[in-house]
Every structure is written in C-alpha cells, then in structure tokens.
Amino acid sequence: MITALAGGVGAARLLAPLCRAVGPARVHAVVNTGDDEVLHGLHISPDLDTVTYTLAGAANPTTGWGLAGETWRVMEALERYRGQTWFRLGDRDLATHLYRTQRLAEGAPLSAVAGEIAKAWGIRSHLMPMTDDEVRTRVTLAGGEEVSFQDYFVRRRHSVAVTGLRFEGAATSRPAPGVLEAVAGAERLIICPSNPLVSIAPILAVPGVEEAVRARRQDVVAISPIVAGAALKGPADRLLAELGHEASVVGVARLWAPIAGTLIVDEADAGLARQVEAEGMDCLVAPTVMDRPGVGESLARLAVGDTLSAS
Ligand code: FO1
C-alpha cells in the first residue's frame, strides 16, 4: 500500500504515473476537501474530482481541472440570468455535482460517494476525502475580510494578499473511514507536490492525521511544490511569503521536517540540498517538473523507492 496526501492538480499529476509505476490498486489517496464549495445548491469537491478525472484519463489537459472536451451550455444559459458563473462548471462536470449532492442529501457520507464516483470512472485506486465532516478553508484577506477558499482562489484569481488561513470545522472533524488505516498501513507515504498551506495543511488539521503521519516519519517522502523559489502552479510561493514562511525548498523543509524524513527537490534547487538536510530531512534531487514525458514516472519511482521491488 502506498498512501498519498493529495491536493488537486499538482497531486493528480503525480498520482497518475504513481498508479502506472506501482499498480493502481496499491495506491491510496487521502484528498483535501477544505476547498469544497456549495454553489447553485450543489456540493462541489474540486480536489476529489481533479484526482478522479485525472486518474480516469479524462481531465482537461490545459487547465488540469474539469473534463477534457467539455461544453459550457449551462454556464452560457446561466449568464442570461446573471447567475453565479465565476466558478466554471462544465456541462458534463455538472453531472458529478448533481450526483454527489443527491447522494449526500440521501444521507450517504462523502467518502462513500467519492468511492462510487471513482468506481463509475473505472478507477481501481482508493480515493478518500480527508473527512466526511464539513471542513472549510477560510482565507483572511489584507483588509480583514474573510472569504471562502474558492472565492479567494477562483473569483479573485488569488491576486489579493492574504494575512491568515483557518480550517473551519477541523477541530471537531474525524478522519474519513480508511484514512488512519491507510496512513498506518502504508509501505511508503507521499506528500504530493501540492500547496503545503491550503492543500496539505487541511488534511493534517483533521484530528489524528498529523500524529499518524508523524508516527511514520521515516517512511514519509514529500515532494516540493516550490521550484527555484516559485510555485509551478497557483499561489503557493506568495502564500508562503505572505504567511511568514520562506518561499523556497528550505521553507518547505521547515514545514515538513517534523512529519517527513525525506524531501525531493528539483534539480534547479540542487544547491539548497545541504540547507534542506540542515533542517533534519534527507534530500533527494531529481527532475520534478512533470511537463515532459517520463518525469512523472521517474519521480513516482523515486518517491516509492525500494517498496517497488516488494510488489
Ligand atoms: N479553477 C479555476 O481557476 N477557475 C474555475 O472556474 C474552476 C472551476 C472548477 C470547477 C470544478 C472543479 O472541480 C474545479 C474547478 N477549478 C477552477 C479548480 C479548483 O477550484 C482549484 O484548482 C482547486 O480548488 C485548488 O486545488
């Protein structure tokens, strides 16, 4: 069993080659749901859907989220009413949100629904939300206003300064069924190259998860989402700096050293490997930018290390 802590697009890009490397049935992904949002009365789980669509080979290759070959008739029709169209929901993607919302209204837990959706897409990996409870990432903007994660990320295009983050509901949430078992029973744990503060931190904020990961520290491998001081996608570099961290692999090492034994950094950061090790982590240097064929596979193989030969 290989268990990954996963956000959205960055994680999905690693999970697909990881499944090819070790076999999909061995892969367990604990996915962030702090980004979930209710719009038009529909429960949207962006990170779960991004991972699902990517593993199914159905994700939009340009955006990384949503479906390839999507149409937008519903959004166009909604524009007539000046409805909420800042969060773009494609016609086929909407079916996922309709189905999830109906099943939740029937009383099904989010974890069961995530499993049903993954199965319908032919996915053999085990995708689970971090919790079945409502945990929402809330973002405090410079100026004091607090908004939902998607309001910050999509509506405001993450172009506003942030002074604080909190994970509403986390303190009283419980890990979803299978989460603690997937952490405790994994041969190797991977912290995906997702935003540490808004994609991985909400997972660790669910009571019991961080402790369970820390107990496996020597088997935990993190992959830096920061390369040469910049985020490959999204606002991770700015958020780190705005919230008092260093936007570099050294800053990432400071965040993950208490819970992970190894950090994989990109070749562009080879010169910082010593500093990463000074933070108390082993440092592996490899190509991590998954924009060329084969990089994802070799990165996945490096992350699972000798557990591959055990398969
Ligand atoms: N991201 C955007 O930048 N703009 C969108 O309109 C948008 C719509 C959307 C719809 C469904 C979905 O599952 C994801 C969507 N995302 C969109 C991506 C997503 O909100 C973010 O990438 C994640 O929440 C960050 O991990």
mmCIF file of C-alpha atoms and ligand atoms in Angstrom:
data_model
loop_
_atom_site.group_PDB
_atom_site.id
_atom_site.type_symbol
_atom_site.label_atom_id
_atom_site.label_comp_id
_atom_site.label_asym_id
_atom_site.label_seq_id
_atom_site.Cartn_x
_atom_site.Cartn_y
_atom_site.Cartn_z
ATOM 1 C CA MET A 1 0.000 0.000 0.000
ATOM 2 C CA ILE A 2 1.320 3.432 -0.990
ATOM 3 C CA THR A 3 -0.578 6.326 0.557
ATOM 4 C CA ALA A 4 -0.512 9.864 -0.768
ATOM 5 C CA LEU A 5 -1.725 13.072 0.851
ATOM 6 C CA ALA A 6 -3.155 14.958 -2.071
ATOM 7 C CA GLY A 7 -4.492 18.319 -3.129
ATOM 8 C CA GLY A 8 -5.758 18.933 -6.663
ATOM 9 C CA VAL A 9 -3.872 19.456 -9.908
ATOM 10 C CA GLY A 10 -0.267 19.077 -8.595
ATOM 11 C CA ALA A 11 -1.150 15.873 -6.773
ATOM 12 C CA ALA A 12 -3.132 14.406 -9.653
ATOM 13 C CA ARG A 13 -0.150 14.900 -11.995
ATOM 14 C CA LEU A 14 1.923 12.666 -9.692
ATOM 15 C CA LEU A 15 -0.776 10.137 -8.824
ATOM 16 C CA ALA A 16 -1.369 9.087 -12.442
ATOM 17 C CA PRO A 17 2.263 7.974 -13.015
ATOM 18 C CA LEU A 18 2.370 6.564 -9.465
ATOM 19 C CA CYS A 19 -0.526 4.278 -10.397
ATOM 20 C CA ARG A 20 1.325 3.184 -13.528
ATOM 21 C CA ALA A 21 4.506 2.574 -11.506
ATOM 22 C CA VAL A 22 3.112 0.526 -8.619
ATOM 23 C CA GLY A 23 -0.276 -0.594 -9.929
ATOM 24 C CA PRO A 24 -3.475 1.384 -9.226
ATOM 25 C CA ALA A 25 -4.868 -0.960 -6.579
ATOM 26 C CA ARG A 26 -1.880 -0.257 -4.295
ATOM 27 C CA VAL A 27 -2.447 3.495 -4.357
ATOM 28 C CA HIS A 28 -4.485 5.143 -1.604
ATOM 29 C CA ALA A 29 -5.036 8.885 -1.801
ATOM 30 C CA VAL A 30 -6.257 10.986 1.116
ATOM 31 C CA VAL A 31 -7.637 14.065 -0.602
ATOM 32 C CA ASN A 32 -8.155 17.623 0.667
ATOM 33 C CA THR A 33 -11.787 18.710 0.971
ATOM 34 C CA GLY A 34 -11.129 22.114 2.551
ATOM 35 C CA ASP A 35 -11.644 23.578 -0.960
ATOM 36 C CA ASP A 36 -15.167 22.145 -1.221
ATOM 37 C CA GLU A 37 -17.820 24.707 -2.048
ATOM 38 C CA VAL A 38 -21.593 24.776 -2.371
ATOM 39 C CA LEU A 39 -22.743 26.689 -5.452
ATOM 40 C CA HIS A 40 -26.203 26.570 -7.082
ATOM 41 C CA GLY A 41 -27.111 24.261 -4.179
ATOM 42 C CA LEU A 42 -24.558 21.722 -5.445
ATOM 43 C CA HIS A 43 -21.745 20.216 -3.397
ATOM 44 C CA ILE A 44 -18.522 20.610 -5.375
ATOM 45 C CA SER A 45 -15.371 18.735 -4.303
ATOM 46 C CA PRO A 46 -12.737 20.168 -6.686
ATOM 47 C CA ASP A 47 -9.715 18.219 -5.463
ATOM 48 C CA LEU A 48 -11.508 14.858 -5.348
ATOM 49 C CA ASP A 49 -12.857 15.479 -8.843
ATOM 50 C CA THR A 50 -9.493 16.607 -10.205
ATOM 51 C CA VAL A 51 -7.834 13.438 -8.923
ATOM 52 C CA THR A 52 -10.711 11.268 -10.171
ATOM 53 C CA TYR A 53 -10.803 12.763 -13.666
ATOM 54 C CA THR A 54 -7.012 12.666 -13.982
ATOM 55 C CA LEU A 55 -6.721 9.011 -12.950
ATOM 56 C CA ALA A 56 -9.532 8.221 -15.376
ATOM 57 C CA GLY A 57 -7.551 9.927 -18.157
ATOM 58 C CA ALA A 58 -10.474 12.318 -18.625
ATOM 59 C CA ALA A 59 -9.123 15.584 -17.184
ATOM 60 C CA ASN A 60 -8.788 18.734 -19.210
ATOM 61 C CA PRO A 61 -5.073 18.729 -20.081
ATOM 62 C CA THR A 62 -4.860 22.517 -20.337
ATOM 63 C CA THR A 63 -6.403 23.528 -17.004
ATOM 64 C CA GLY A 64 -5.744 20.308 -15.074
ATOM 65 C CA TRP A 65 -9.255 20.595 -13.569
ATOM 66 C CA GLY A 66 -12.595 19.789 -15.191
ATOM 67 C CA LEU A 67 -13.121 17.407 -18.087
ATOM 68 C CA ALA A 68 -11.452 17.230 -21.486
ATOM 69 C CA GLY A 69 -13.715 18.136 -24.394
ATOM 70 C CA GLU A 70 -16.175 19.837 -22.029
ATOM 71 C CA THR A 71 -19.055 22.020 -23.235
ATOM 72 C CA TRP A 72 -20.391 25.066 -21.365
ATOM 73 C CA ARG A 73 -24.054 25.358 -22.397
ATOM 74 C CA VAL A 74 -25.352 25.527 -18.824
ATOM 75 C CA MET A 75 -22.924 28.325 -17.879
ATOM 76 C CA GLU A 76 -23.906 30.220 -21.050
ATOM 77 C CA ALA A 77 -27.589 29.833 -20.169
ATOM 78 C CA LEU A 78 -26.891 30.957 -16.602
ATOM 79 C CA GLU A 79 -25.266 34.141 -17.872
ATOM 80 C CA ARG A 80 -28.692 35.244 -19.164
ATOM 81 C CA TYR A 81 -29.849 35.455 -15.525
ATOM 82 C CA ARG A 82 -26.590 36.990 -14.396
ATOM 83 C CA GLY A 83 -26.223 33.929 -12.197
ATOM 84 C CA GLN A 84 -23.010 32.893 -10.484
ATOM 85 C CA THR A 85 -20.707 31.972 -13.357
ATOM 86 C CA TRP A 86 -17.310 32.928 -11.910
ATOM 87 C CA PHE A 87 -16.769 29.275 -10.971
ATOM 88 C CA ARG A 88 -16.972 27.497 -14.322
ATOM 89 C CA LEU A 89 -18.871 24.233 -14.166
ATOM 90 C CA GLY A 90 -18.881 22.333 -17.444
ATOM 91 C CA ASP A 91 -21.989 20.504 -18.648
ATOM 92 C CA ARG A 92 -20.645 17.002 -18.006
ATOM 93 C CA ASP A 93 -18.839 18.009 -14.815
ATOM 94 C CA LEU A 94 -22.210 19.232 -13.509
ATOM 95 C CA ALA A 95 -23.460 15.647 -13.571
ATOM 96 C CA THR A 96 -20.828 14.750 -10.950
ATOM 97 C CA HIS A 97 -22.023 17.550 -8.657
ATOM 98 C CA LEU A 98 -25.685 16.656 -9.198
ATOM 99 C CA TYR A 99 -24.990 13.037 -8.335
ATOM 100 C CA ARG A 100 -22.836 13.891 -5.274
ATOM 101 C CA THR A 101 -25.399 16.368 -3.954
ATOM 102 C CA GLN A 102 -28.258 13.915 -4.329
ATOM 103 C CA ARG A 103 -26.364 11.107 -2.590
ATOM 104 C CA LEU A 104 -25.330 13.411 0.278
ATOM 105 C CA ALA A 105 -28.966 14.511 0.656
ATOM 106 C CA GLU A 106 -29.912 10.831 0.893
ATOM 107 C CA GLY A 107 -27.527 10.556 3.839
ATOM 108 C CA ALA A 108 -24.553 8.902 2.140
ATOM 109 C CA PRO A 109 -21.181 10.020 3.565
ATOM 110 C CA LEU A 110 -18.835 11.910 1.232
ATOM 111 C CA SER A 111 -16.332 9.026 1.365
ATOM 112 C CA ALA A 112 -18.930 6.568 0.046
ATOM 113 C CA VAL A 113 -19.932 8.962 -2.728
ATOM 114 C CA ALA A 114 -16.285 9.555 -3.674
ATOM 115 C CA GLY A 115 -15.876 5.787 -3.964
ATOM 116 C CA GLU A 116 -18.991 5.486 -6.131
ATOM 117 C CA ILE A 117 -17.833 8.250 -8.446
ATOM 118 C CA ALA A 118 -14.323 6.790 -8.729
ATOM 119 C CA LYS A 119 -15.758 3.338 -9.468
ATOM 120 C CA ALA A 120 -18.025 4.765 -12.153
ATOM 121 C CA TRP A 121 -14.907 6.214 -13.804
ATOM 122 C CA GLY A 122 -13.190 2.806 -13.691
ATOM 123 C CA ILE A 123 -10.615 3.830 -11.068
ATOM 124 C CA ARG A 124 -9.036 1.000 -9.099
ATOM 125 C CA SER A 125 -7.110 3.201 -6.672
ATOM 126 C CA HIS A 126 -8.634 4.073 -3.299
ATOM 127 C CA LEU A 127 -9.648 7.736 -3.225
ATOM 128 C CA MET A 128 -10.902 9.066 0.062
ATOM 129 C CA PRO A 129 -11.734 12.511 1.346
ATOM 130 C CA MET A 130 -9.755 13.502 4.441
ATOM 131 C CA THR A 131 -13.035 13.612 6.374
ATOM 132 C CA ASP A 132 -16.749 13.079 5.897
ATOM 133 C CA ASP A 133 -17.355 16.142 8.044
ATOM 134 C CA GLU A 134 -17.579 19.726 6.859
ATOM 135 C CA VAL A 135 -14.154 21.358 6.995
ATOM 136 C CA ARG A 136 -13.789 24.604 5.060
ATOM 137 C CA THR A 137 -10.646 26.583 4.355
ATOM 138 C CA ARG A 138 -11.322 30.234 5.152
ATOM 139 C CA VAL A 139 -8.969 32.906 3.871
ATOM 140 C CA THR A 140 -8.429 36.278 5.575
ATOM 141 C CA LEU A 141 -7.510 38.953 3.045
ATOM 142 C CA ALA A 142 -5.411 42.035 3.715
ATOM 143 C CA GLY A 143 -8.087 44.467 4.824
ATOM 144 C CA GLY A 144 -9.636 41.941 7.167
ATOM 145 C CA GLU A 145 -12.352 40.339 5.043
ATOM 146 C CA GLU A 146 -12.650 36.565 5.381
ATOM 147 C CA VAL A 147 -13.744 34.623 2.300
ATOM 148 C CA SER A 148 -14.099 31.004 1.196
ATOM 149 C CA PHE A 149 -11.138 29.330 -0.488
ATOM 150 C CA GLN A 150 -12.753 29.334 -3.937
ATOM 151 C CA ASP A 151 -13.744 32.969 -3.554
ATOM 152 C CA TYR A 152 -10.048 33.759 -2.965
ATOM 153 C CA PHE A 153 -8.638 31.302 -5.494
ATOM 154 C CA VAL A 154 -11.026 31.496 -8.448
ATOM 155 C CA ARG A 155 -13.229 34.586 -8.041
ATOM 156 C CA ARG A 156 -10.335 36.849 -7.004
ATOM 157 C CA ARG A 157 -7.790 34.827 -9.061
ATOM 158 C CA HIS A 158 -5.577 34.570 -5.920
ATOM 159 C CA SER A 159 -4.324 38.054 -6.766
ATOM 160 C CA VAL A 160 -5.052 39.551 -3.335
ATOM 161 C CA ALA A 161 -2.730 39.491 -0.324
ATOM 162 C CA VAL A 162 -3.584 37.011 2.420
ATOM 163 C CA THR A 163 -2.995 37.542 6.142
ATOM 164 C CA GLY A 164 -4.465 34.351 7.575
ATOM 165 C CA LEU A 165 -5.921 30.915 6.970
ATOM 166 C CA ARG A 166 -8.110 28.721 9.131
ATOM 167 C CA PHE A 167 -9.812 25.391 8.625
ATOM 168 C CA GLU A 168 -13.332 25.875 9.894
ATOM 169 C CA GLY A 169 -14.780 22.730 11.429
ATOM 170 C CA ALA A 170 -11.450 20.891 11.531
ATOM 171 C CA ALA A 171 -11.178 20.710 15.328
ATOM 172 C CA THR A 172 -14.359 18.659 15.637
ATOM 173 C CA SER A 173 -13.944 16.627 12.436
ATOM 174 C CA ARG A 174 -12.979 12.962 12.256
ATOM 175 C CA PRO A 175 -10.830 11.265 9.629
ATOM 176 C CA ALA A 176 -12.930 9.553 6.952
ATOM 177 C CA PRO A 177 -13.142 5.752 7.142
ATOM 178 C CA GLY A 178 -9.877 4.212 5.992
ATOM 179 C CA VAL A 179 -7.730 7.335 6.359
ATOM 180 C CA LEU A 180 -5.842 6.394 9.531
ATOM 181 C CA GLU A 181 -5.526 2.792 8.329
ATOM 182 C CA ALA A 182 -4.098 3.990 5.004
ATOM 183 C CA VAL A 183 -1.511 6.076 6.872
ATOM 184 C CA ALA A 184 -0.616 3.399 9.423
ATOM 185 C CA GLY A 185 -0.509 0.541 6.909
ATOM 186 C CA ALA A 186 1.381 2.212 4.059
ATOM 187 C CA GLU A 187 4.768 0.919 2.981
ATOM 188 C CA ARG A 188 5.528 4.474 1.895
ATOM 189 C CA LEU A 189 3.682 7.763 2.434
ATOM 190 C CA ILE A 190 3.956 10.542 -0.116
ATOM 191 C CA ILE A 191 3.185 14.189 0.492
ATOM 192 C CA CYS A 192 2.314 15.277 -3.040
ATOM 193 C CA PRO A 193 3.709 18.475 -4.587
ATOM 194 C CA SER A 194 0.568 20.342 -3.546
ATOM 195 C CA ASN A 195 0.303 23.701 -1.820
ATOM 196 C CA PRO A 196 1.518 22.996 1.744
ATOM 197 C CA LEU A 197 -0.657 25.661 3.371
ATOM 198 C CA VAL A 198 -4.019 25.226 1.643
ATOM 199 C CA SER A 199 -3.936 21.682 0.224
ATOM 200 C CA ILE A 200 -1.935 19.545 2.679
ATOM 201 C CA ALA A 201 -2.387 21.524 5.925
ATOM 202 C CA PRO A 202 -6.200 20.996 5.951
ATOM 203 C CA ILE A 203 -5.644 17.218 5.765
ATOM 204 C CA LEU A 204 -3.213 17.401 8.693
ATOM 205 C CA ALA A 205 -5.696 19.565 10.623
ATOM 206 C CA VAL A 206 -8.156 16.685 10.875
ATOM 207 C CA PRO A 207 -7.552 15.376 14.409
ATOM 208 C CA GLY A 208 -5.374 12.280 14.452
ATOM 209 C CA VAL A 209 -3.990 12.581 10.922
ATOM 210 C CA GLU A 210 -0.837 14.592 11.628
ATOM 211 C CA GLU A 211 0.003 12.351 14.606
ATOM 212 C CA ALA A 212 -0.484 9.256 12.448
ATOM 213 C CA VAL A 213 1.769 10.666 9.709
ATOM 214 C CA ARG A 214 4.425 11.752 12.223
ATOM 215 C CA ALA A 215 4.495 8.206 13.621
ATOM 216 C CA ARG A 216 5.568 7.061 10.130
ATOM 217 C CA ARG A 217 8.092 9.877 9.626
ATOM 218 C CA GLN A 218 10.909 7.688 8.287
ATOM 219 C CA ASP A 219 8.611 6.343 5.539
ATOM 220 C CA VAL A 220 7.228 9.754 4.576
ATOM 221 C CA VAL A 221 8.574 11.348 1.379
ATOM 222 C CA ALA A 222 7.489 14.871 0.483
ATOM 223 C CA ILE A 223 7.898 16.424 -2.956
ATOM 224 C CA SER A 224 8.463 20.165 -3.017
ATOM 225 C CA PRO A 225 5.833 22.173 -4.924
ATOM 226 C CA ILE A 226 8.312 25.062 -4.952
ATOM 227 C CA VAL A 227 10.979 25.002 -7.657
ATOM 228 C CA ALA A 228 13.647 27.720 -7.765
ATOM 229 C CA GLY A 229 11.613 29.840 -5.365
ATOM 230 C CA ALA A 230 8.404 29.750 -7.395
ATOM 231 C CA ALA A 231 5.227 27.684 -7.404
ATOM 232 C CA LEU A 232 4.728 25.652 -10.563
ATOM 233 C CA LYS A 233 1.020 26.443 -10.424
ATOM 234 C CA GLY A 234 -1.105 28.629 -8.182
ATOM 235 C CA PRO A 235 -0.157 30.947 -5.349
ATOM 236 C CA ALA A 236 1.927 28.656 -3.071
ATOM 237 C CA ASP A 237 5.016 30.880 -3.280
ATOM 238 C CA ARG A 238 3.126 34.068 -2.472
ATOM 239 C CA LEU A 239 1.086 32.430 0.291
ATOM 240 C CA LEU A 240 4.237 31.065 1.925
ATOM 241 C CA ALA A 241 5.854 34.508 1.899
ATOM 242 C CA GLU A 242 2.696 36.345 2.999
ATOM 243 C CA LEU A 243 2.208 33.980 5.917
ATOM 244 C CA GLY A 244 5.771 34.247 7.211
ATOM 245 C CA HIS A 245 7.442 31.238 5.595
ATOM 246 C CA GLU A 246 10.350 31.112 3.172
ATOM 247 C CA ALA A 247 9.201 30.526 -0.421
ATOM 248 C CA SER A 248 11.931 28.014 -1.179
ATOM 249 C CA VAL A 249 12.643 24.323 -0.742
ATOM 250 C CA VAL A 250 14.220 25.254 2.598
ATOM 251 C CA GLY A 251 10.934 26.828 3.694
ATOM 252 C CA VAL A 252 9.116 23.672 2.553
ATOM 253 C CA ALA A 253 11.624 21.547 4.507
ATOM 254 C CA ARG A 254 10.938 23.584 7.659
ATOM 255 C CA LEU A 255 7.225 22.839 7.272
ATOM 256 C CA TRP A 256 7.603 19.109 6.613
ATOM 257 C CA ALA A 257 10.631 18.169 8.738
ATOM 258 C CA PRO A 258 8.506 17.289 11.794
ATOM 259 C CA ILE A 259 6.461 14.733 9.833
ATOM 260 C CA ALA A 260 8.554 13.627 6.828
ATOM 261 C CA GLY A 261 12.018 12.067 6.657
ATOM 262 C CA THR A 262 12.787 12.924 3.041
ATOM 263 C CA LEU A 263 12.211 15.872 0.727
ATOM 264 C CA ILE A 264 12.547 15.538 -3.036
ATOM 265 C CA VAL A 265 13.604 18.817 -4.640
ATOM 266 C CA ASP A 266 14.051 19.740 -8.269
ATOM 267 C CA GLU A 267 17.478 19.827 -9.932
ATOM 268 C CA ALA A 268 17.134 23.606 -10.061
ATOM 269 C CA ASP A 269 17.410 23.557 -6.249
ATOM 270 C CA ALA A 270 20.375 21.176 -6.030
ATOM 271 C CA GLY A 271 22.387 23.991 -4.466
ATOM 272 C CA LEU A 272 19.993 24.080 -1.497
ATOM 273 C CA ALA A 273 20.183 20.350 -0.695
ATOM 274 C CA ARG A 274 22.605 20.934 2.197
ATOM 275 C CA GLN A 275 20.262 23.525 3.717
ATOM 276 C CA VAL A 276 17.339 21.109 3.414
ATOM 277 C CA GLU A 277 19.399 18.492 5.237
ATOM 278 C CA ALA A 278 20.252 21.056 7.910
ATOM 279 C CA GLU A 279 16.507 21.182 8.620
ATOM 280 C CA GLY A 280 16.686 17.499 9.528
ATOM 281 C CA MET A 281 15.454 15.871 6.315
ATOM 282 C CA ASP A 282 17.184 13.669 3.773
ATOM 283 C CA CYS A 283 17.207 15.474 0.449
ATOM 284 C CA LEU A 284 16.879 13.810 -2.953
ATOM 285 C CA VAL A 285 17.465 15.853 -6.096
ATOM 286 C CA ALA A 286 15.621 14.926 -9.299
ATOM 287 C CA PRO A 287 13.610 16.456 -12.126
ATOM 288 C CA THR A 288 10.201 17.229 -10.586
ATOM 289 C CA VAL A 289 8.546 19.407 -13.227
ATOM 290 C CA MET A 290 6.091 16.999 -14.834
ATOM 291 C CA ASP A 291 5.844 18.760 -18.187
ATOM 292 C CA ARG A 292 7.974 16.249 -20.101
ATOM 293 C CA PRO A 293 7.153 12.595 -20.776
ATOM 294 C CA GLY A 294 8.675 10.228 -18.231
ATOM 295 C CA VAL A 295 9.352 12.784 -15.477
ATOM 296 C CA GLY A 296 6.219 11.779 -13.521
ATOM 297 C CA GLU A 297 7.106 8.080 -13.732
ATOM 298 C CA SER A 298 10.678 8.517 -12.556
ATOM 299 C CA LEU A 299 9.571 10.893 -9.792
ATOM 300 C CA ALA A 300 6.946 8.389 -8.622
ATOM 301 C CA ARG A 301 9.552 5.612 -8.649
ATOM 302 C CA LEU A 302 11.988 7.727 -6.675
ATOM 303 C CA ALA A 303 9.281 8.558 -4.123
ATOM 304 C CA VAL A 304 8.341 4.925 -3.501
ATOM 305 C CA GLY A 305 11.984 3.834 -3.538
ATOM 306 C CA ASP A 306 12.657 0.216 -2.678
ATOM 307 C CA THR A 307 8.988 -0.527 -1.935
ATOM 308 C CA LEU A 308 8.640 -1.116 -5.695
ATOM 309 C CA SER A 309 10.664 -4.293 -5.508
ATOM 310 C CA ALA A 310 8.322 -5.571 -2.784
ATOM 311 C CA SER A 311 5.372 -5.560 -5.227
HETATM 312 N N1 FO1 B 1 -10.343 26.776 -11.178
HETATM 313 C C1 FO1 B 1 -10.309 27.968 -11.769
HETATM 314 O O1 FO1 B 1 -9.270 28.638 -11.761
HETATM 315 N N2 FO1 B 1 -11.454 28.504 -12.368
HETATM 316 C C2 FO1 B 1 -12.624 27.812 -12.411
HETATM 317 O O2 FO1 B 1 -13.617 28.305 -12.936
HETATM 318 C C3 FO1 B 1 -12.645 26.497 -11.814
HETATM 319 C C4 FO1 B 1 -13.789 25.717 -11.867
HETATM 320 C C5 FO1 B 1 -13.740 24.405 -11.353
HETATM 321 C C6 FO1 B 1 -14.842 23.557 -11.471
HETATM 322 C C7 FO1 B 1 -14.813 22.282 -10.966
HETATM 323 C C8 FO1 B 1 -13.651 21.817 -10.330
HETATM 324 O O3 FO1 B 1 -13.629 20.567 -9.844
HETATM 325 C C9 FO1 B 1 -12.536 22.636 -10.210
HETATM 326 C C10 FO1 B 1 -12.559 23.929 -10.719
HETATM 327 N N3 FO1 B 1 -11.461 24.772 -10.639
HETATM 328 C C11 FO1 B 1 -11.455 26.008 -11.200
HETATM 329 C C12 FO1 B 1 -10.219 24.336 -9.991
HETATM 330 C C13 FO1 B 1 -10.201 24.414 -8.488
HETATM 331 O O4 FO1 B 1 -11.142 25.158 -7.885
HETATM 332 C C14 FO1 B 1 -8.833 24.710 -7.898
HETATM 333 O O5 FO1 B 1 -7.780 24.353 -8.742
HETATM 334 C C15 FO1 B 1 -8.640 23.925 -6.637
HETATM 335 O O6 FO1 B 1 -9.642 24.087 -5.708
HETATM 336 C C16 FO1 B 1 -7.277 24.145 -5.994
HETATM 337 O O7 FO1 B 1 -6.839 22.907 -5.643
#
